[in-house]
Tab-separated table of C-alpha atoms and ligand atoms in Angstrom:
chain	number	residue	atom	x	y	z
A	1	MET	CA	11.131	-6.132	12.006
A	2	SER	CA	12.005	-4.115	9.495
A	3	ILE	CA	14.488	-4.945	5.879
A	4	GLU	CA	15.711	-2.047	3.297
A	5	LEU	CA	14.212	-2.355	0.488
A	6	PHE	CA	16.248	0.170	-1.264
A	7	ARG	CA	19.054	2.923	-0.066
A	8	GLN	CA	20.643	5.580	-2.621
A	9	GLU	CA	22.275	8.102	-0.948
A	10	ARG	CA	19.705	10.526	1.022
A	11	HIS	CA	16.732	8.217	-0.225
A	12	VAL	CA	15.481	4.820	1.657
A	13	CYS	CA	12.522	2.844	1.631
A	14	VAL	CA	12.050	0.255	4.445
A	15	MET	CA	9.398	-2.241	5.264
A	16	PHE	CA	8.348	-3.445	8.507
A	17	SER	CA	6.427	-6.594	8.319
A	18	ARG	CA	5.563	-7.662	11.606
A	19	LEU	CA	6.770	-11.163	11.302
A	20	GLY	CA	4.762	-13.444	13.360
A	21	ASP	CA	3.740	-11.225	16.428
A	22	GLU	CA	0.723	-10.059	15.258
A	23	GLY	CA	-0.963	-11.309	18.419
A	24	GLY	CA	-2.744	-13.995	16.692
A	25	ASP	CA	-5.654	-13.343	14.929
A	26	ALA	CA	-4.779	-10.358	12.759
A	27	VAL	CA	-3.405	-10.565	9.291
A	28	GLN	CA	0.058	-10.563	8.660
A	29	SER	CA	0.745	-7.255	7.370
A	30	ASN	CA	3.507	-4.608	5.681
A	31	GLN	CA	3.914	-0.979	6.650
A	32	PHE	CA	6.547	0.800	4.455
A	33	LEU	CA	8.230	4.065	5.398
A	34	LEU	CA	9.898	6.213	2.645
A	35	VAL	CA	12.835	8.424	3.474
A	36	ASN	CA	14.090	11.921	1.769
A	37	GLY	CA	16.607	13.089	3.245
A	38	GLY	CA	15.119	14.983	6.308
A	39	THR	CA	11.860	14.227	5.484
A	40	GLY	CA	9.544	11.397	4.619
A	41	ALA	CA	6.256	9.380	4.349
A	42	ILE	CA	4.666	6.570	5.489
A	43	LEU	CA	2.794	4.603	3.649
A	44	ASP	CA	-0.085	2.129	4.549
A	45	PRO	CA	0.935	2.787	8.431
A	46	GLY	CA	-1.474	0.077	9.504
A	47	GLY	CA	-3.648	-0.760	12.645
A	48	ASN	CA	-2.440	-0.098	15.929
A	49	ILE	CA	-0.944	-3.424	16.373
A	50	ALA	CA	1.634	-2.147	13.855
A	51	TYR	CA	2.009	1.734	15.376
A	52	HIS	CA	4.610	1.678	18.139
A	53	GLU	CA	7.657	-0.065	15.254
A	54	LEU	CA	6.616	2.313	13.006
A	55	TYR	CA	6.836	5.198	14.769
A	56	LEU	CA	10.066	4.046	16.616
A	57	GLY	CA	11.438	3.389	13.036
A	58	MET	CA	10.418	6.708	11.273
A	59	SER	CA	12.137	8.810	14.513
A	60	ALA	CA	15.714	7.065	13.544
A	61	PHE	CA	16.043	8.823	10.088
A	62	PHE	CA	13.603	12.066	11.125
A	63	PRO	CA	11.650	13.500	14.418
A	64	PRO	CA	7.849	12.954	13.873
A	65	HIS	CA	7.307	16.799	13.007
A	66	LYS	CA	9.181	16.604	9.637
A	67	LEU	CA	7.308	13.600	8.415
A	68	ALA	CA	5.412	15.085	5.088
A	69	ALA	CA	2.637	12.891	4.751
A	70	VAL	CA	0.684	9.768	5.612
A	71	LEU	CA	-0.469	7.883	2.149
A	72	ALA	CA	-3.115	5.565	2.358
A	73	SER	CA	-4.171	3.313	-0.232
A	74	HIS	CA	-7.956	2.959	0.609
A	75	ALA	CA	-9.504	2.950	3.932
A	76	ASP	CA	-9.633	-0.903	5.322
A	77	PRO	CA	-8.655	-1.093	8.860
A	78	ASP	CA	-5.110	-2.545	8.429
A	79	ILE	CA	-4.320	0.353	6.708
A	80	ILE	CA	-5.324	2.438	8.372
A	81	ALA	CA	-7.061	2.050	11.653
A	82	SER	CA	-3.998	4.184	13.567
A	83	LEU	CA	-4.614	7.525	12.076
A	84	ASP	CA	-5.654	8.846	15.333
A	85	ARG	CA	-1.907	7.944	16.578
A	86	TRP	CA	-0.491	9.514	13.647
A	87	MET	CA	-2.679	12.687	13.638
A	88	THR	CA	-1.528	13.315	17.225
A	89	ALA	CA	2.340	12.406	16.754
A	90	THR	CA	3.073	14.205	13.861
A	91	GLU	CA	1.526	17.640	11.780
A	92	ALA	CA	1.461	15.069	8.755
A	93	PRO	CA	-1.850	15.172	6.152
A	94	VAL	CA	-3.125	12.020	5.644
A	95	TYR	CA	-3.713	11.254	1.694
A	96	ILE	CA	-6.827	9.304	0.603
A	97	SER	CA	-8.680	8.678	-2.378
A	98	ARG	CA	-11.884	11.334	-2.529
A	99	LEU	CA	-14.172	8.332	-1.636
A	100	TRP	CA	-12.652	7.847	1.930
A	101	GLU	CA	-11.844	11.347	2.416
A	102	ARG	CA	-15.121	11.733	5.014
A	103	PHE	CA	-14.484	8.575	6.083
A	104	ALA	CA	-11.415	8.242	7.557
A	105	PRO	CA	-12.177	10.750	10.070
A	106	HIS	CA	-14.223	7.900	11.829
A	107	PHE	CA	-10.810	6.292	12.929
A	108	CYS	CA	-10.110	9.510	14.948
A	109	LYS	CA	-11.325	11.602	17.731
A	110	PRO	CA	-13.194	14.538	16.647
A	111	GLY	CA	-11.672	17.270	15.157
A	112	LYS	CA	-8.030	15.281	14.798
A	113	THR	CA	-8.208	15.430	11.071
A	114	LEU	CA	-9.567	19.109	10.340
A	115	GLY	CA	-7.913	20.721	7.197
A	116	ARG	CA	-5.777	17.417	7.262
A	117	VAL	CA	-7.246	15.146	4.933
A	118	VAL	CA	-6.310	15.655	1.293
A	119	GLY	CA	-8.710	13.670	-1.167
A	120	LEU	CA	-6.927	11.896	-4.074
A	121	PRO	CA	-8.905	12.529	-7.179
A	122	ASP	CA	-9.962	9.445	-9.427
A	123	ALA	CA	-7.550	10.018	-12.054
A	124	GLY	CA	-4.546	10.473	-9.222
A	125	GLU	CA	-1.697	12.657	-9.142
A	126	ARG	CA	1.625	13.314	-9.169
A	127	LEU	CA	2.742	14.207	-5.472
A	128	ARG	CA	5.537	16.424	-4.285
A	129	LEU	CA	6.492	16.427	-0.571
A	130	GLY	CA	8.567	17.643	1.426
A	131	SER	CA	9.853	20.998	0.751
A	132	GLY	CA	13.712	22.421	0.022
A	133	GLN	CA	16.753	19.888	-1.101
A	134	ASP	CA	14.049	17.335	0.643
A	135	LEU	CA	11.244	17.596	-1.682
A	136	PHE	CA	10.363	14.209	-3.166
A	137	GLU	CA	7.873	12.575	-5.705
A	138	LEU	CA	5.382	10.220	-5.160
A	139	TRP	CA	3.029	9.083	-7.910
A	140	ALA	CA	-0.369	8.206	-6.825
A	141	LEU	CA	-1.601	5.778	-9.602
A	142	PRO	CA	-5.427	4.916	-9.965
A	143	ALA	CA	-5.889	1.252	-9.082
A	144	HIS	CA	-9.542	1.659	-8.259
A	145	PHE	CA	-11.679	-2.042	-7.472
A	146	LEU	CA	-8.276	-3.268	-6.747
A	147	HIS	CA	-9.799	-4.219	-4.299
A	148	ALA	CA	-11.607	-1.132	-2.765
A	149	GLU	CA	-13.686	1.379	-4.610
A	150	GLY	CA	-11.159	4.720	-4.346
A	151	ASN	CA	-8.190	3.070	-4.356
A	152	PHE	CA	-4.335	3.788	-5.150
A	153	GLN	CA	-0.810	2.055	-5.246
A	154	PHE	CA	2.267	5.040	-4.873
A	155	TYR	CA	5.289	4.563	-7.380
A	156	ASP	CA	8.385	6.080	-5.934
A	157	PRO	CA	10.284	7.152	-9.493
A	158	VAL	CA	13.307	7.056	-7.746
A	159	SER	CA	13.759	3.661	-6.075
A	160	ARG	CA	11.181	2.596	-8.678
A	161	ILE	CA	8.927	0.662	-6.071
A	162	LEU	CA	5.689	0.162	-6.852
A	163	PHE	CA	3.678	0.157	-3.361
A	164	SER	CA	0.882	-2.581	-4.426
A	165	GLY	CA	-1.374	-2.082	-1.139
A	166	ASP	CA	-3.910	-5.455	-1.215
A	167	LEU	CA	-2.782	-6.107	-5.241
A	168	GLY	CA	-0.119	-8.574	-5.211
A	169	ALA	CA	-0.915	-9.969	-1.373
A	170	SER	CA	0.474	-13.180	-0.744
A	171	LEU	CA	-0.650	-15.156	2.455
A	172	GLY	CA	0.048	-18.211	4.503
A	173	ALA	CA	2.038	-19.842	7.362
A	174	ASN	CA	5.000	-20.845	5.385
A	175	LEU	CA	5.527	-17.336	3.928
A	176	ASP	CA	8.381	-15.162	4.477
A	177	PRO	CA	7.251	-11.330	3.954
A	178	GLU	CA	11.036	-10.214	4.290
A	179	LYS	CA	12.188	-12.888	1.477
A	180	PRO	CA	11.509	-10.625	-1.876
A	181	VAL	CA	10.130	-13.532	-4.789
A	182	THR	CA	12.081	-13.630	-7.657
A	183	ALA	CA	9.881	-16.078	-10.091
A	184	LEU	CA	6.397	-16.382	-9.363
A	185	ALA	CA	4.890	-19.919	-10.024
A	186	GLY	CA	5.711	-21.007	-7.316
A	187	HIS	CA	4.238	-18.208	-5.329
A	188	ILE	CA	1.174	-18.432	-6.978
A	189	PRO	CA	-0.721	-20.913	-4.525
A	190	ARG	CA	-0.469	-17.739	-1.896
A	191	MET	CA	-2.141	-15.415	-3.817
A	192	GLU	CA	-4.829	-17.040	-5.989
A	193	GLY	CA	-7.496	-17.561	-3.411
A	194	PHE	CA	-6.868	-14.015	-2.049
A	195	HIS	CA	-6.572	-12.796	-5.625
A	196	ARG	CA	-9.896	-14.558	-6.639
A	197	ARG	CA	-12.203	-13.444	-4.071
A	198	TYR	CA	-10.563	-9.567	-2.674
A	199	MET	CA	-10.348	-8.409	-6.083
A	200	VAL	CA	-13.322	-7.199	-8.370
A	201	SER	CA	-13.392	-7.832	-11.545
A	202	ASN	CA	-10.933	-9.002	-14.546
A	203	LYS	CA	-11.432	-6.168	-16.912
A	204	VAL	CA	-10.352	-3.959	-14.065
A	205	LEU	CA	-6.936	-5.838	-14.060
A	206	ARG	CA	-6.385	-5.970	-17.522
A	207	LEU	CA	-6.727	-1.929	-17.351
A	208	TRP	CA	-4.161	-1.756	-14.260
A	209	ALA	CA	-1.972	-4.254	-16.463
A	210	SER	CA	-1.629	-1.959	-19.236
A	211	MET	CA	-1.275	0.926	-17.277
A	212	VAL	CA	1.691	-0.488	-15.428
A	213	ARG	CA	3.394	-1.855	-17.975
A	214	GLY	CA	4.429	1.910	-18.759
A	215	LEU	CA	6.322	1.948	-15.575
A	216	ASP	CA	9.897	1.465	-14.680
A	217	ILE	CA	9.122	-1.345	-12.183
A	218	GLN	CA	12.206	-2.686	-10.192
A	219	MET	CA	10.072	-4.260	-7.239
A	220	ILE	CA	6.231	-4.461	-6.434
A	221	ALA	CA	5.887	-4.379	-2.699
A	222	PRO	CA	2.342	-5.205	-1.340
A	223	GLN	CA	0.637	-4.590	1.981
A	224	HIS	CA	0.482	-8.431	2.679
A	225	GLY	CA	3.342	-11.049	2.189
A	226	ALA	CA	6.362	-10.783	0.008
A	227	PRO	CA	7.828	-7.957	-2.339
A	228	MET	CA	8.225	-9.238	-5.978
A	229	VAL	CA	11.627	-8.580	-7.870
A	230	GLY	CA	12.982	-9.666	-11.004
A	231	ALA	CA	11.002	-12.160	-13.500
A	232	ALA	CA	8.288	-12.382	-11.085
A	233	VAL	CA	7.479	-7.994	-11.582
A	234	GLY	CA	6.401	-8.784	-15.122
A	235	GLU	CA	5.114	-12.310	-14.218
A	236	PHE	CA	2.799	-10.900	-12.063
A	237	ILE	CA	1.658	-8.124	-14.275
A	238	ASP	CA	0.836	-11.289	-16.860
A	239	TRP	CA	-0.805	-13.014	-14.105
A	240	VAL	CA	-3.529	-10.992	-12.461
A	241	GLU	CA	-4.196	-9.535	-16.899
A	242	GLN	CA	-5.755	-13.315	-17.306
A	243	LEU	CA	-7.270	-13.826	-14.045
A	244	GLU	CA	-11.034	-13.838	-13.415
A	245	CYS	CA	-11.940	-12.675	-10.092
A	246	GLY	CA	-15.082	-11.117	-7.827
A	247	ILE	CA	-17.795	-10.814	-10.239
A	248	ASP	CA	-16.397	-12.904	-12.825
A	249	LEU	CA	-16.918	-15.609	-10.461
A	250	PHE	CA	-20.125	-14.751	-8.618
A	251	GLY	CA	-23.682	-15.982	-9.933
A	252	ALA	CA	-26.987	-16.632	-8.549
A	253	ALA	CA	-25.791	-19.333	-6.526
A	254	ASN	CA	-23.485	-16.368	-4.598
A	255	TYR	CA	-27.005	-14.950	-3.609
A	256	ARG	CA	-29.432	-17.305	-1.814
A	257	VAL	CA	-31.313	-16.698	1.675
A	258	PRO	CA	-29.183	-18.717	4.179
A	259	GLY	CA	-31.435	-21.718	4.933
B	1	LIG	FE1	-8.122	-3.856	1.770
B	2	LIG	FE1	-5.044	-5.656	3.274
């Protein structure tokens, strides 16, 4: 299943949500396709479960050899386990943190990623993708430890969507990922447990909050669960800024040899 999050002339953002057909035990996850004219990028393409639908969805906009980039927020299986298939079916490079540059090839057959992994520096980068009249920008924003040690979010300056990876994820059986959330309060129970355990520390959340407050964000689109729009964007930033999580909550009791 897919929905268009944004469309303006030649610029389209599509979310694939794999609603309810994950085959039972895999966590619901979103994959994103960004189209700019005759080219585009795939963001956090996911594992093998998601590959087929995303590939067909992309092919409806442009031929596979026109794909400019595969972008990975980090190296988890639900982010990039389908890398081998993308490396086979397209000619696109994969952009990922330098920390995972030499780990990601383990998802692929030997040699498949040769010369096609672009390691992003910790400071991030304003990526310029595509060429000619199809050229577009996508900003890789540092989001380290949210949750992976080398972790990026991607901001599209045209749609002003922040693709936030695991930050902002919501989980639960009664959740419709295709229905954007406009107010945060009722949504917090679907996010709290995940953020408290998967995000590393409040210090990092505060640094992230102060960075993204400088951006014009129309939507936060996480890799699991529903996107946030309107008032929920600012409310989410305020909420995580004061959230204790990860090592803030861990102590001696969490490090005992099991009986
Ligand atoms: Fe992850
Ligand atoms: Fe994830």
